[in-house]
Amino acid sequence: MRPARRQVVVGAVVIAATVLPPLVSRVAPGFLDELLALRLAQAAAFAAMALSLNLLMGYAGQISLGHGALLAVGAYTSGILTGRFGLPFVAGLAAAAVLGGAVAFVVGLPALRLRGLYLAITTLGLLLVMQESILQIPWLSRGSAGVALPRPVAGDFVFTRNADFLALVLVVVIVLWLVDANVTRTRLGRAFRGLREDEQVAASRGVDVARHKLLAFLLSGAMAGVAGCLHGHLLRFVDSRTYDLNLSLLLVAVVVIGGLGSRLGVVLAGVGFGLLPEILRAITPAAEGWDHLLGAALLIVAMARHPEGVAGAITEARHAKAARQARAGVAESAPTEIPRLPELPRPAGAADRPAVAPGEALLEVRDLTVRFGGLTAVDHASISVPAGRIVGLIGPNGAGKTTLFNAVGGFVRTASGTVHLGGQRIDHLPPHERAARGLGRTFQRVGLARDLSVRENLLLSQHAICRYSAVAALGFLPGAARTEAEAGERADLAIAAIGFERFADMPAKHLSGGMQRIVEMACALVTAPELLLLDEPSAGMAPGAVENLAIRLRDLRDALGRTLLLVEHNVPLVLDVCDEIWVLHAGRVIAHGTPDEISRDPTVVEAYLGRNVPAEPVS
Amino acid sequence: MSQALVAGVVVGGIYGLMALGIVLVYKGARVLHFGQGEIGTLALFVAWWVVDERQGLGQPWLLGAAAAVVAAAAVSLVFERLVVARMVEASRLAIGVATVGLLLFLFSLELKLWGASPKYLAPPIEGLGPRVAGLHVSPTQVLALVSAAAIGLGLTAFLRRTDFGLGVLGAAQDPAAARLVGVPLARVSVFTWVVAGVLAAVAALLVEPTIGVFTAGFMTRFFVFALAAALIGGLTSLPGAFAGGIVVGILDQTVQYWSLGVPVPGLSVLAVFALILLVLLVRPQGLLGRAAA
């Protein structure tokens, strides 16, 4: 949607939400009585809760079974501040957001070390602690009676009527929706989804995984605080049982049923499940309680059939169909012809990258040792890579090549040694900061966020050069909008360079293996890295494509003076394309030289190449 | 204080039983079974319905207990066959969330069928019981302790001494190799899930008399305690899980004892939560489990 049109639509929706409920309830009370207004406001608050959990579970892939704890924080905070200390509603709302975010932040700290179901344990534990301990503290709840929340006051006007409060709830939900939309269209949302899919790949594209995990918890907690505050002021009274395990788990069901990561689906599912008890009661009193059973059953079915959720399954099927159709247009699904790879100039956001003259050492690894328990994977290895050259790293299986790559990228702990990039020492830096200094890489298994589209992958890869703050992202402030536009242009240039226009909006997982490799290369190149580490670029390629790959790699070196370091099992390719070669054996460097020297070196021939190797490189 | 220790060992044995179930499923399927506790609560409701004289059938306690165990086994069997068995290719996380769905389903079903008011299940044996070395040990506590120890030891012996048991342990370590030597993986999976459910039912029957009343969600509270116990054993060690149960039980009861009169309620829950965080953050492989690769 064009920005101007978007503003008109948002403005119209806000005005409708503000004006309609109070007006209808006064002019035509038959259409909106107080009970219906209460139910609608509850449903809207429920949708807000679902949005909050969706941000955490759907985008960032972090499980929370205890979201009720954060809702309770919001309701209690605002209740105590407004009810007992007489502060205005706005202050209660703000404090609920801040405290909800703070509690979620602390809950998220274990997520830095733990993954998956371990988080389910800690969040379940938090809910139990909240219900049995914190919320029972006499000072907070004055016994176990709970907390009363007065309706907001604005001047002389009190939001006593449910229809008036409904308008307020709707406006806040719209604001949450807009913030959520800003998360998904900026580097924030891409980083969340990138780390959900593969933390190592996200980090190698410049995403600070720890920071963004905590940000996801913080934002989700703040939204939960707001939702809890609204819900509490709507009910006017909450106690420790209001936000129990049952509600927390129903939220999980709603988010999965709505489609993990689908904003509209989750809001619709939230409203639906918010109104369902009322609808069931209207049908027959015996149907009470069936909404939770239905939610649970759908959750189980969704997980057993389509782990990406019910709505996710629908989009999934649509994408798969589109991918088949688009691929049918291409002559072969595994291309033998590798398109020209993007050769973009250095981005503006990369001003502090090291500058190295061609021929001087760009990467300098000295005395590097990596141990896994008792096993020494890399043993005092020293290699250097001159700028503007293609350098090969070969060795038999288990020689330590990929481990050395991972040590350079910052993914394994080194026992000794240093790594310099362009004269700057980088071995103490986390992976995303190495990426920001111009280190790009590809992975042996294809390093793409599989659920993200080709274009989103290219945008994710520019994370390090999209320099705007989280606040700018949440508000989509001019700086963020400008940077996003530039990043979008670069992504489109890269897509055009590889000729993938028709696949641009397709999830990467629907492309063939060979096409995914090309997209991955484009992703690694879109920030114009100073040094590109390629881990087995020819793996899974047809022989014709490998020949072509050699041409493309030379293009990269010759057109813009890129520096490449490649690990490769395809010896003929390495001998053909590399300017110099390092040979690893059992973690040690056993030889270094030009392809000619290496193919004649007796130690290399014995250790690795085998005895019957042609003296002339095969091209 | 010593009285708290005795109570701690008794409830600890019960937590240990549930923890055995958690470890069995985790070893077998690499999944945390969040529905396990609520299977226990459901079994408890079944026992209550069979035993209660006014609202139920008024049958003897033993019959109620048997019905509870059968119900737990049946729910576990149905869930394993209908859901877990069809998710062989799915991610472990998806199966875990499916067990969360089971938890929500059972929780809601209990509320729907039996309402929110607390239920009281008469203990199997009434009375205060003998004083042993100056400490009160109720018959219920003796029964709990003896059953927990017997079941724990019996299960371990079954797993280590019989061909099927060794098959279960082998399948947990290397499914592909286990299949090659003829371990029936489908039956092993059914076994682990059903045993986990039965253990939860037994634990529920044993722990209920120490509290007195129960409502929907009752056992999920203890499931968190049992998780703490299983984590101490690194989620993979059966003896570690049982020992972890005793540790958690003693922590729970002594903190309850010491915090009488402290204005912050529920300190024992807080202590167990702190223990969980500590183990997860400092030693995720557990105190007794092997380091995961």
Coordinates of N, CA and C in Angstrom, one line a residue, chain A residues 57 61 63 65 109-111 113-129 132-138 244-247 249-253 256 285-290 292-297 299-300 303-305 307, chain B residues 26 30-32 34 38 79 82-83 86-87 90-109 111-112 217 220-225 227 231 234-235 263-267 269-270 273 276-277 280-284:
Chain A
M57 N 6.2 -16.0 19.9 CA 6.2 -17.4 19.3 C 6.2 -17.4 17.8
G61 N 10.0 -17.3 17.5 CA 10.0 -18.8 17.7 C 10.4 -19.2 19.2
I63 N 9.0 -20.1 22.8 CA 7.7 -20.6 23.4 C 7.5 -20.0 24.8
L65 N 4.6 -20.7 27.8 CA 3.4 -21.3 28.3 C 2.8 -20.5 29.5
L109 N 16.0 -14.0 29.8 CA 17.5 -14.2 30.0 C 17.9 -15.6 29.8
P110 N 17.1 -16.6 30.4 CA 17.5 -18.0 30.2 C 17.5 -18.4 28.7
A111 N 16.7 -17.7 27.9 CA 16.6 -18.0 26.5 C 17.9 -17.8 25.7
R113 N 20.7 -19.0 26.7 CA 21.4 -20.3 26.7 C 20.5 -21.4 26.4
L114 N 19.2 -21.3 26.5 CA 18.3 -22.4 26.3 C 17.5 -22.3 25.1
R115 N 17.1 -23.4 24.6 CA 16.2 -23.3 23.4 C 15.0 -24.1 23.5
G116 N 14.0 -23.9 22.7 CA 12.9 -24.7 22.5 C 12.1 -25.0 23.8
L117 N 11.9 -26.3 24.1 CA 11.0 -26.6 25.2 C 11.6 -26.2 26.6
Y118 N 12.9 -25.9 26.7 CA 13.4 -25.5 28.0 C 12.7 -24.2 28.4
L119 N 12.4 -23.3 27.4 CA 11.7 -22.1 27.7 C 10.3 -22.3 28.1
A120 N 9.7 -23.4 27.6 CA 8.4 -23.8 28.1 C 8.4 -24.1 29.6
I121 N 9.5 -24.7 30.0 CA 9.6 -25.0 31.5 C 9.7 -23.7 32.3
T122 N 10.6 -22.8 31.9 CA 10.8 -21.6 32.7 C 9.5 -20.8 32.7
T123 N 8.8 -20.7 31.6 CA 7.7 -19.8 31.5 C 6.5 -20.4 32.3
L124 N 6.4 -21.8 32.2 CA 5.4 -22.5 33.1 C 5.7 -22.3 34.5
G125 N 7.0 -22.4 34.9 CA 7.4 -22.1 36.3 C 7.1 -20.7 36.7
L126 N 7.3 -19.8 35.8 CA 7.0 -18.4 36.2 C 5.6 -18.2 36.5
L127 N 4.7 -18.8 35.7 CA 3.3 -18.6 35.9 C 2.9 -19.2 37.3
L128 N 3.5 -20.4 37.6 CA 3.2 -21.0 38.9 C 3.6 -20.1 40.1
V129 N 4.8 -19.5 39.9 CA 5.4 -18.7 40.9 C 4.5 -17.4 41.1
E132 N 1.1 -18.5 42.8 CA 1.1 -19.0 44.2 C 1.9 -18.1 45.1
S133 N 2.8 -17.3 44.5 CA 3.6 -16.5 45.4 C 3.4 -15.0 45.2
I134 N 3.9 -14.5 44.1 CA 4.0 -13.1 44.0 C 2.6 -12.4 44.1
L135 N 1.6 -12.9 43.3 CA 0.3 -12.3 43.4 C -0.4 -12.5 44.7
Q136 N 0.1 -13.4 45.5 CA -0.6 -13.6 46.8 C 0.0 -12.7 47.9
I137 N 1.1 -12.0 47.6 CA 1.7 -11.1 48.6 C 0.6 -10.1 49.1
P138 N 0.4 -10.1 50.4 CA -0.7 -9.3 51.0 C -0.7 -7.9 50.5
D244 N -4.8 -17.5 34.5 CA -4.3 -18.8 35.0 C -3.7 -19.6 33.8
L245 N -3.3 -20.8 34.1 CA -2.7 -21.7 33.1 C -3.6 -21.9 31.9
N246 N -4.9 -22.1 32.2 CA -5.9 -22.4 31.2 C -5.9 -21.2 30.1
L247 N -5.9 -20.0 30.6 CA -5.9 -18.8 29.7 C -4.6 -18.8 28.9
L249 N -2.6 -21.2 28.1 CA -2.5 -22.2 27.1 C -3.5 -22.0 26.0
L250 N -4.7 -21.4 26.3 CA -5.6 -21.1 25.2 C -5.0 -20.1 24.3
L251 N -4.2 -19.1 24.8 CA -3.5 -18.2 24.0 C -2.6 -18.9 23.0
V252 N -1.8 -19.9 23.5 CA -0.9 -20.6 22.7 C -1.8 -21.3 21.5
A253 N -2.9 -21.8 21.9 CA -3.8 -22.5 20.9 C -4.2 -21.4 19.9
V256 N -1.4 -20.5 17.5 CA -1.1 -21.6 16.5 C -2.3 -21.7 15.5
P285 N -26.9 -23.7 27.0 CA -26.1 -23.6 28.2 C -25.2 -24.7 28.4
A286 N -25.5 -25.9 27.8 CA -24.7 -27.1 28.0 C -23.4 -27.0 27.2
A287 N -23.3 -26.0 26.3 CA -22.1 -25.9 25.5 C -21.0 -25.1 26.2
E288 N -21.3 -24.7 27.4 CA -20.2 -23.9 28.1 C -19.0 -24.7 28.3
G289 N -17.8 -24.1 28.0 CA -16.6 -24.8 28.2 C -16.1 -25.5 26.9
W290 N -17.0 -25.6 25.9 CA -16.6 -26.3 24.7 C -15.5 -25.5 23.9
H292 N -12.8 -24.0 25.0 CA -11.4 -24.4 25.4 C -11.1 -25.8 24.8
L293 N -12.1 -26.7 24.9 CA -11.9 -28.1 24.3 C -11.6 -28.0 22.8
L294 N -12.4 -27.1 22.2 CA -12.2 -27.0 20.7 C -10.8 -26.4 20.4
G295 N -10.4 -25.4 21.2 CA -9.1 -24.8 21.0 C -8.0 -25.8 21.2
A296 N -8.1 -26.7 22.2 CA -7.1 -27.7 22.5 C -7.1 -28.7 21.4
A297 N -8.2 -29.1 21.0 CA -8.3 -30.1 19.9 C -7.7 -29.6 18.6
L299 N -5.5 -27.3 18.4 CA -4.0 -27.1 18.6 C -3.3 -28.4 18.3
I300 N -3.9 -29.5 18.9 CA -3.3 -30.8 18.7 C -3.3 -31.2 17.2
M303 N -0.8 -29.2 15.2 CA 0.6 -29.6 15.4 C 0.9 -30.9 14.7
A304 N -0.1 -31.9 14.8 CA 0.1 -33.2 14.1 C 0.1 -33.1 12.6
R305 N -0.7 -32.2 12.1 CA -0.8 -32.1 10.6 C 0.0 -31.0 10.1
P307 N 2.5 -28.1 11.5 CA 3.1 -27.4 12.7 C 3.1 -25.9 12.5
Chain B
Y26 N 11.4 -38.5 27.6 CA 12.4 -37.7 27.0 C 13.5 -38.5 26.3
R30 N 12.8 -37.6 22.9 CA 13.4 -36.3 22.9 C 12.4 -35.2 23.0
V31 N 11.3 -35.5 23.8 CA 10.2 -34.6 23.9 C 9.9 -34.4 25.4
L32 N 9.6 -33.2 25.8 CA 9.0 -33.0 27.2 C 7.5 -33.2 27.1
F34 N 4.3 -32.4 28.4 CA 3.6 -31.4 29.3 C 2.2 -31.9 29.7
E38 N -1.4 -33.6 33.9 CA -2.9 -33.5 33.8 C -3.5 -34.8 33.6
F79 N -3.4 -41.0 22.9 CA -2.6 -39.8 22.5 C -1.4 -40.3 21.7
L82 N -2.8 -41.7 18.2 CA -3.4 -40.8 17.3 C -2.5 -39.6 17.0
V83 N -1.6 -39.2 17.9 CA -0.8 -38.0 17.6 C 0.6 -38.3 17.5
R86 N 2.0 -40.4 14.6 CA 1.8 -39.8 13.3 C 2.8 -38.7 13.1
M87 N 3.6 -38.4 14.1 CA 4.5 -37.2 14.0 C 5.9 -37.7 14.0
A90 N 7.9 -35.1 12.3 CA 7.8 -33.7 12.8 C 9.0 -33.3 13.7
S91 N 9.1 -32.0 13.8 CA 10.1 -31.6 14.8 C 9.7 -31.9 16.2
R92 N 10.7 -32.1 17.0 CA 10.5 -32.4 18.4 C 9.7 -31.3 19.1
L93 N 9.9 -30.1 18.7 CA 9.2 -28.9 19.2 C 7.7 -29.1 18.9
A94 N 7.4 -29.5 17.7 CA 6.0 -29.6 17.4 C 5.3 -30.7 18.2
I95 N 6.0 -31.8 18.5 CA 5.4 -32.8 19.4 C 5.2 -32.2 20.8
G96 N 6.2 -31.5 21.2 CA 6.1 -30.8 22.5 C 4.9 -29.9 22.6
V97 N 4.6 -29.1 21.6 CA 3.5 -28.2 21.6 C 2.2 -29.0 21.6
A98 N 2.2 -30.2 20.9 CA 1.1 -31.0 20.8 C 0.7 -31.6 22.2
T99 N 1.8 -31.9 23.0 CA 1.5 -32.3 24.4 C 0.9 -31.1 25.2
V100 N 1.3 -29.9 24.9 CA 0.7 -28.7 25.5 C -0.8 -28.7 25.2
G101 N -1.1 -29.1 23.9 CA -2.5 -29.2 23.5 C -3.3 -30.2 24.4
L102 N -2.6 -31.3 24.6 CA -3.2 -32.4 25.5 C -3.4 -31.8 26.9
L103 N -2.5 -31.1 27.4 CA -2.6 -30.5 28.7 C -3.9 -29.6 28.8
L104 N -4.0 -28.7 27.8 CA -5.1 -27.8 27.7 C -6.4 -28.6 27.6
F105 N -6.4 -29.6 26.7 CA -7.6 -30.4 26.5 C -8.1 -31.1 27.8
L106 N -7.1 -31.7 28.5 CA -7.5 -32.4 29.7 C -8.0 -31.5 30.8
F107 N -7.3 -30.3 30.9 CA -7.6 -29.3 31.9 C -9.1 -28.8 31.6
S108 N -9.4 -28.5 30.4 CA -10.7 -28.0 30.0 C -11.7 -29.1 30.2
L109 N -11.4 -30.3 29.9 CA -12.3 -31.5 30.0 C -12.7 -31.7 31.5
L111 N -12.7 -29.4 33.9 CA -13.5 -28.3 34.2 C -14.9 -28.5 33.7
K112 N -15.0 -29.0 32.5 CA -16.3 -29.2 31.9 C -17.1 -30.2 32.6
G217 N -6.1 -29.0 37.1 CA -4.7 -28.4 37.1 C -3.9 -28.8 38.2
T220 N -0.5 -30.5 37.4 CA 0.4 -29.8 36.6 C 1.3 -29.0 37.5
R221 N 0.8 -28.5 38.6 CA 1.7 -27.9 39.6 C 2.8 -28.8 40.0
F222 N 2.5 -30.1 40.3 CA 3.5 -31.0 40.7 C 4.4 -31.5 39.6
F223 N 3.8 -31.4 38.4 CA 4.6 -31.7 37.2 C 5.8 -30.7 37.1
V224 N 5.6 -29.5 37.5 CA 6.7 -28.5 37.5 C 7.8 -29.0 38.5
F225 N 7.3 -29.4 39.6 CA 8.2 -29.9 40.6 C 9.0 -31.1 40.1
L227 N 9.5 -31.8 37.0 CA 10.4 -31.3 36.0 C 11.8 -30.9 36.6
L231 N 15.3 -32.5 35.8 CA 16.4 -31.7 35.3 C 17.6 -31.9 36.1
G234 N 19.4 -34.4 34.6 CA 19.8 -34.1 33.3 C 18.8 -34.6 32.3
L235 N 17.6 -34.9 32.7 CA 16.5 -35.4 31.8 C 16.8 -36.8 31.2
P263 N 5.7 -13.0 55.4 CA 4.6 -12.4 54.7 C 4.5 -12.7 53.2
V264 N 5.5 -13.3 52.7 CA 5.5 -13.7 51.2 C 5.0 -15.2 51.2
P265 N 3.9 -15.4 50.6 CA 3.4 -16.8 50.5 C 4.1 -17.6 49.4
G266 N 3.9 -18.9 49.4 CA 4.4 -19.7 48.3 C 5.9 -19.7 48.1
L267 N 6.7 -19.5 49.2 CA 8.1 -19.4 49.0 C 8.7 -20.7 48.5
V269 N 7.5 -22.7 46.3 CA 7.4 -22.7 44.8 C 8.5 -21.9 44.2
L270 N 8.7 -20.7 44.9 CA 9.7 -19.8 44.4 C 11.1 -20.5 44.5
F273 N 11.4 -23.0 41.7 CA 11.6 -22.3 40.4 C 13.1 -21.8 40.3
I276 N 15.2 -24.7 39.4 CA 15.1 -25.0 37.9 C 16.0 -24.0 37.1
L277 N 15.9 -22.7 37.4 CA 16.7 -21.8 36.7 C 18.2 -22.1 36.9
L280 N 19.2 -25.1 34.9 CA 19.2 -24.9 33.5 C 20.4 -24.0 33.1
L281 N 20.7 -23.0 33.9 CA 21.6 -22.0 33.4 C 23.1 -22.5 33.8
V282 N 23.2 -23.1 34.9 CA 24.6 -23.5 35.3 C 25.0 -24.8 34.8
R283 N 24.1 -25.8 34.8 CA 24.5 -27.2 34.5 C 23.3 -27.8 33.7
P284 N 23.1 -27.4 32.5 CA 21.9 -28.0 31.7 C 22.0 -29.5 31.6

